[in-house]
Amino acid sequence: MRTIVEAARSMLAGKNMHKIYWAEAANTAVFIINRTGTSSVENKTPFELWFNKSCDPKSLNAVFGSDVWVYIPKQLRKKWDMKSKKGIFVGFGENTKRYKIHSPDTDKVTLERDVIFVPEKEGEQYIEYGKSDPSPTQIEEMDNTAQEQTEVQDDELDQEDDPPK
């Protein structure tokens, strides 16, 4: 129990989150410990022993308190509505491949499947879950597009600085 409380406290402090999220942090700590913790059986996690299957290692990339973008299905939006909304990752769904996401707009926690995790540091890649992972070619194309957009913006700014002739 102490391990769970310490892990949850660290998660909350690491993201400067209010202690009202203690239950979500504790559940996330249990999820991670069960999938990474040691057991008395060598090379097996408690999850593998209990369910007789291995866990998806991709799910452990999610960092408690991270900013995410949640896809809004076509059926729930109008033509000019945004295709995604911002949220905060606060845990993993039980017996499902969905994430618990806190919506600052509604102040509610919902289970979501199609989620993109915002990189923590500059230079890191966005991590997208729910849909098929992008191929290395798609990632390179996204990087090239972003670079081209930045260059165009820089050129436009340079032109604005030029004195009129």
PDB file of C-alpha atoms in Angstrom:
ATOM      1  CA  MET A   1       0.000   0.000   0.000  1.00  0.00           C
ATOM      2  CA  ARG A   2       2.838   2.389   0.842  1.00  0.00           C
ATOM      3  CA  THR A   3       4.366   1.873  -2.621  1.00  0.00           C
ATOM      4  CA  ILE A   4       1.074   2.827  -4.266  1.00  0.00           C
ATOM      5  CA  VAL A   5       0.617   5.944  -2.112  1.00  0.00           C
ATOM      6  CA  GLU A   6       4.198   7.084  -2.725  1.00  0.00           C
ATOM      7  CA  ALA A   7       3.874   6.524  -6.479  1.00  0.00           C
ATOM      8  CA  ALA A   8       0.547   8.383  -6.604  1.00  0.00           C
ATOM      9  CA  ARG A   9       1.938  11.267  -4.560  1.00  0.00           C
ATOM     10  CA  SER A  10       4.942  11.493  -6.900  1.00  0.00           C
ATOM     11  CA  MET A  11       2.699  11.506  -9.979  1.00  0.00           C
ATOM     12  CA  LEU A  12       0.576  14.329  -8.587  1.00  0.00           C
ATOM     13  CA  ALA A  13       3.603  16.368  -7.527  1.00  0.00           C
ATOM     14  CA  GLY A  14       5.430  15.756 -10.809  1.00  0.00           C
ATOM     15  CA  LYS A  15       2.631  17.413 -12.767  1.00  0.00           C
ATOM     16  CA  ASN A  16       1.551  19.943 -10.111  1.00  0.00           C
ATOM     17  CA  MET A  17      -1.900  18.371 -10.043  1.00  0.00           C
ATOM     18  CA  HIS A  18      -4.372  18.918  -7.213  1.00  0.00           C
ATOM     19  CA  LYS A  19      -4.808  16.125  -4.675  1.00  0.00           C
ATOM     20  CA  ILE A  20      -8.457  15.676  -5.730  1.00  0.00           C
ATOM     21  CA  TYR A  21      -6.976  13.386  -8.403  1.00  0.00           C
ATOM     22  CA  TRP A  22      -5.482  11.063  -5.775  1.00  0.00           C
ATOM     23  CA  ALA A  23      -7.771   8.141  -6.692  1.00  0.00           C
ATOM     24  CA  GLU A  24      -6.891   8.359 -10.386  1.00  0.00           C
ATOM     25  CA  ALA A  25      -3.193   8.613  -9.512  1.00  0.00           C
ATOM     26  CA  ALA A  26      -3.437   5.584  -7.185  1.00  0.00           C
ATOM     27  CA  ASN A  27      -5.257   3.517  -9.838  1.00  0.00           C
ATOM     28  CA  THR A  28      -2.615   4.469 -12.395  1.00  0.00           C
ATOM     29  CA  ALA A  29       0.133   3.482  -9.953  1.00  0.00           C
ATOM     30  CA  VAL A  30      -1.494   0.063  -9.467  1.00  0.00           C
ATOM     31  CA  PHE A  31      -1.840  -0.354 -13.249  1.00  0.00           C
ATOM     32  CA  ILE A  32       1.858   0.391 -13.782  1.00  0.00           C
ATOM     33  CA  ILE A  33       3.117  -1.661 -10.826  1.00  0.00           C
ATOM     34  CA  ASN A  34       1.106  -4.701 -11.944  1.00  0.00           C
ATOM     35  CA  ARG A  35       2.643  -4.482 -15.406  1.00  0.00           C
ATOM     36  CA  THR A  36       6.211  -3.665 -14.446  1.00  0.00           C
ATOM     37  CA  GLY A  37       6.621  -4.862 -10.861  1.00  0.00           C
ATOM     38  CA  THR A  38       8.475  -7.987  -9.926  1.00  0.00           C
ATOM     39  CA  SER A  39       6.886 -11.135  -8.648  1.00  0.00           C
ATOM     40  CA  SER A  40       8.259 -14.286  -7.092  1.00  0.00           C
ATOM     41  CA  VAL A  41       8.286 -15.891 -10.553  1.00  0.00           C
ATOM     42  CA  GLU A  42      11.280 -14.858 -12.631  1.00  0.00           C
ATOM     43  CA  ASN A  43      10.627 -12.781 -15.783  1.00  0.00           C
ATOM     44  CA  LYS A  44       6.874 -12.518 -15.113  1.00  0.00           C
ATOM     45  CA  THR A  45       4.863  -9.514 -14.017  1.00  0.00           C
ATOM     46  CA  PRO A  46       1.881  -9.852 -11.674  1.00  0.00           C
ATOM     47  CA  PHE A  47      -0.387  -9.065 -14.670  1.00  0.00           C
ATOM     48  CA  GLU A  48       1.109 -11.923 -16.720  1.00  0.00           C
ATOM     49  CA  LEU A  49       0.692 -14.377 -13.860  1.00  0.00           C
ATOM     50  CA  TRP A  50      -2.904 -13.388 -13.140  1.00  0.00           C
ATOM     51  CA  PHE A  51      -4.233 -13.138 -16.704  1.00  0.00           C
ATOM     52  CA  ASN A  52      -1.810 -15.540 -18.406  1.00  0.00           C
ATOM     53  CA  LYS A  53      -1.006 -12.983 -21.115  1.00  0.00           C
ATOM     54  CA  SER A  54       1.493 -10.187 -21.544  1.00  0.00           C
ATOM     55  CA  CYS A  55       0.525  -6.527 -21.468  1.00  0.00           C
ATOM     56  CA  ASP A  56       0.835  -4.071 -24.334  1.00  0.00           C
ATOM     57  CA  PRO A  57       4.091  -2.188 -23.651  1.00  0.00           C
ATOM     58  CA  LYS A  58       2.847   0.811 -25.693  1.00  0.00           C
ATOM     59  CA  SER A  59       0.314   1.572 -22.975  1.00  0.00           C
ATOM     60  CA  LEU A  60       3.104   2.259 -20.503  1.00  0.00           C
ATOM     61  CA  ASN A  61       4.341   5.235 -22.572  1.00  0.00           C
ATOM     62  CA  ALA A  62       1.501   7.357 -21.214  1.00  0.00           C
ATOM     63  CA  VAL A  63       2.608   9.781 -18.487  1.00  0.00           C
ATOM     64  CA  PHE A  64       0.103  10.697 -15.772  1.00  0.00           C
ATOM     65  CA  GLY A  65      -0.948  14.341 -16.082  1.00  0.00           C
ATOM     66  CA  SER A  66       0.193  14.681 -19.703  1.00  0.00           C
ATOM     67  CA  ASP A  67      -1.646  16.933 -22.106  1.00  0.00           C
ATOM     68  CA  VAL A  68      -3.515  15.047 -24.803  1.00  0.00           C
ATOM     69  CA  TRP A  69      -5.679  15.706 -27.835  1.00  0.00           C
ATOM     70  CA  VAL A  70      -8.850  13.615 -27.981  1.00  0.00           C
ATOM     71  CA  TYR A  71     -10.402  12.928 -31.377  1.00  0.00           C
ATOM     72  CA  ILE A  72     -14.055  13.965 -31.703  1.00  0.00           C
ATOM     73  CA  PRO A  73     -15.932  11.499 -33.963  1.00  0.00           C
ATOM     74  CA  LYS A  74     -17.625  12.887 -37.071  1.00  0.00           C
ATOM     75  CA  GLN A  75     -21.063  11.993 -35.675  1.00  0.00           C
ATOM     76  CA  LEU A  76     -20.526  14.288 -32.686  1.00  0.00           C
ATOM     77  CA  ARG A  77     -19.366  17.402 -34.512  1.00  0.00           C
ATOM     78  CA  LYS A  78     -20.572  19.791 -37.152  1.00  0.00           C
ATOM     79  CA  LYS A  79     -18.737  20.848 -40.283  1.00  0.00           C
ATOM     80  CA  TRP A  80     -16.796  23.736 -38.745  1.00  0.00           C
ATOM     81  CA  ASP A  81     -16.285  22.229 -35.291  1.00  0.00           C
ATOM     82  CA  MET A  82     -12.833  21.238 -34.113  1.00  0.00           C
ATOM     83  CA  LYS A  83     -11.833  17.618 -34.782  1.00  0.00           C
ATOM     84  CA  SER A  84     -10.168  17.252 -31.392  1.00  0.00           C
ATOM     85  CA  LYS A  85     -10.296  18.697 -27.907  1.00  0.00           C
ATOM     86  CA  LYS A  86      -7.620  19.155 -25.294  1.00  0.00           C
ATOM     87  CA  GLY A  87      -7.547  16.964 -22.208  1.00  0.00           C
ATOM     88  CA  ILE A  88      -5.315  15.627 -19.442  1.00  0.00           C
ATOM     89  CA  PHE A  89      -4.375  11.949 -19.118  1.00  0.00           C
ATOM     90  CA  VAL A  90      -5.372  10.708 -15.641  1.00  0.00           C
ATOM     91  CA  GLY A  91      -5.315   6.933 -16.008  1.00  0.00           C
ATOM     92  CA  PHE A  92      -6.120   3.731 -17.814  1.00  0.00           C
ATOM     93  CA  GLY A  93      -9.560   2.221 -18.317  1.00  0.00           C
ATOM     94  CA  GLU A  94     -10.212  -1.108 -16.617  1.00  0.00           C
ATOM     95  CA  ASN A  95     -10.495  -4.131 -18.934  1.00  0.00           C
ATOM     96  CA  THR A  96     -10.391  -1.871 -21.980  1.00  0.00           C
ATOM     97  CA  LYS A  97      -7.834  -0.245 -24.243  1.00  0.00           C
ATOM     98  CA  ARG A  98      -9.113   3.220 -23.417  1.00  0.00           C
ATOM     99  CA  TYR A  99      -7.601   6.073 -21.468  1.00  0.00           C
ATOM    100  CA  LYS A 100      -9.141   8.129 -18.682  1.00  0.00           C
ATOM    101  CA  ILE A 101      -9.046  11.725 -19.837  1.00  0.00           C
ATOM    102  CA  HIS A 102     -10.003  14.763 -17.778  1.00  0.00           C
ATOM    103  CA  SER A 103     -11.659  17.479 -19.845  1.00  0.00           C
ATOM    104  CA  PRO A 104     -10.930  20.963 -18.464  1.00  0.00           C
ATOM    105  CA  ASP A 105     -13.960  22.305 -20.381  1.00  0.00           C
ATOM    106  CA  THR A 106     -16.501  20.023 -18.709  1.00  0.00           C
ATOM    107  CA  ASP A 107     -14.483  19.105 -15.584  1.00  0.00           C
ATOM    108  CA  LYS A 108     -15.361  15.434 -16.189  1.00  0.00           C
ATOM    109  CA  VAL A 109     -13.299  12.285 -16.689  1.00  0.00           C
ATOM    110  CA  THR A 110     -14.224  10.165 -19.710  1.00  0.00           C
ATOM    111  CA  LEU A 111     -12.857   7.010 -21.312  1.00  0.00           C
ATOM    112  CA  GLU A 112     -11.330   7.743 -24.710  1.00  0.00           C
ATOM    113  CA  ARG A 113      -9.665   5.543 -27.314  1.00  0.00           C
ATOM    114  CA  ASP A 114      -8.367   7.902 -30.001  1.00  0.00           C
ATOM    115  CA  VAL A 115      -5.830   9.992 -28.127  1.00  0.00           C
ATOM    116  CA  ILE A 116      -2.648  11.804 -29.110  1.00  0.00           C
ATOM    117  CA  PHE A 117      -0.192  12.512 -26.289  1.00  0.00           C
ATOM    118  CA  VAL A 118       1.507  15.903 -26.546  1.00  0.00           C
ATOM    119  CA  PRO A 119       5.316  15.637 -26.290  1.00  0.00           C
ATOM    120  CA  GLU A 120       6.776  16.626 -22.927  1.00  0.00           C
ATOM    121  CA  LYS A 121       9.940  18.142 -24.404  1.00  0.00           C
ATOM    122  CA  GLU A 122      10.744  19.976 -27.592  1.00  0.00           C
ATOM    123  CA  GLY A 123      11.906  17.536 -30.262  1.00  0.00           C
ATOM    124  CA  GLU A 124       9.896  14.554 -28.994  1.00  0.00           C
ATOM    125  CA  GLN A 125       7.340  12.949 -31.296  1.00  0.00           C
ATOM    126  CA  TYR A 126       3.606  13.028 -30.704  1.00  0.00           C
ATOM    127  CA  ILE A 127       2.355   9.602 -29.583  1.00  0.00           C
ATOM    128  CA  GLU A 128      -0.936   8.616 -31.175  1.00  0.00           C
ATOM    129  CA  TYR A 129      -3.086   5.755 -29.889  1.00  0.00           C
ATOM    130  CA  GLY A 130      -6.332   4.251 -31.056  1.00  0.00           C
ATOM    131  CA  LYS A 131      -5.675   4.440 -34.752  1.00  0.00           C
ATOM    132  CA  SER A 132      -2.833   2.581 -36.438  1.00  0.00           C
ATOM    133  CA  ASP A 133       0.560   3.981 -35.540  1.00  0.00           C
ATOM    134  CA  PRO A 134       2.093   6.209 -38.204  1.00  0.00           C
ATOM    135  CA  SER A 135       4.782   4.622 -40.323  1.00  0.00           C
ATOM    136  CA  PRO A 136       8.305   6.083 -40.361  1.00  0.00           C
ATOM    137  CA  THR A 137       7.461   7.578 -43.772  1.00  0.00           C
ATOM    138  CA  GLN A 138       4.355   9.305 -42.367  1.00  0.00           C
ATOM    139  CA  ILE A 139       6.373  10.682 -39.453  1.00  0.00           C
ATOM    140  CA  GLU A 140       9.011  12.012 -41.866  1.00  0.00           C
ATOM    141  CA  GLU A 141       6.283  13.617 -44.002  1.00  0.00           C
ATOM    142  CA  MET A 142       4.774  15.288 -40.901  1.00  0.00           C
ATOM    143  CA  ASP A 143       8.224  16.594 -39.911  1.00  0.00           C
ATOM    144  CA  ASN A 144       8.862  17.909 -43.441  1.00  0.00           C
ATOM    145  CA  THR A 145       5.464  19.624 -43.551  1.00  0.00           C
ATOM    146  CA  ALA A 146       6.087  21.279 -40.177  1.00  0.00           C
ATOM    147  CA  GLN A 147       9.552  22.399 -41.339  1.00  0.00           C
ATOM    148  CA  GLU A 148       8.122  23.849 -44.584  1.00  0.00           C
ATOM    149  CA  GLN A 149       5.420  25.725 -42.652  1.00  0.00           C
ATOM    150  CA  THR A 150       8.038  27.173 -40.315  1.00  0.00           C
ATOM    151  CA  GLU A 151      10.217  28.269 -43.259  1.00  0.00           C
ATOM    152  CA  VAL A 152       7.249  29.970 -44.964  1.00  0.00           C
ATOM    153  CA  GLN A 153       6.359  31.792 -41.739  1.00  0.00           C
ATOM    154  CA  ASP A 154       9.998  32.877 -41.308  1.00  0.00           C
ATOM    155  CA  ASP A 155      10.100  34.181 -44.912  1.00  0.00           C
ATOM    156  CA  GLU A 156       6.878  36.127 -44.354  1.00  0.00           C
ATOM    157  CA  LEU A 157       8.279  37.690 -41.188  1.00  0.00           C
ATOM    158  CA  ASP A 158      11.513  38.629 -42.995  1.00  0.00           C
ATOM    159  CA  GLN A 159       9.511  40.369 -45.734  1.00  0.00           C
ATOM    160  CA  GLU A 160       7.563  42.361 -43.152  1.00  0.00           C
ATOM    161  CA  ASP A 161      10.837  43.702 -41.723  1.00  0.00           C
ATOM    162  CA  ASP A 162      12.058  44.998 -45.116  1.00  0.00           C
ATOM    163  CA  PRO A 163      11.564  48.762 -45.565  1.00  0.00           C
ATOM    164  CA  PRO A 164       9.217  49.848 -48.378  1.00  0.00           C
ATOM    165  CA  LYS A 165      10.871  50.806 -51.684  1.00  0.00           C
TER     166      LYS A 165
END
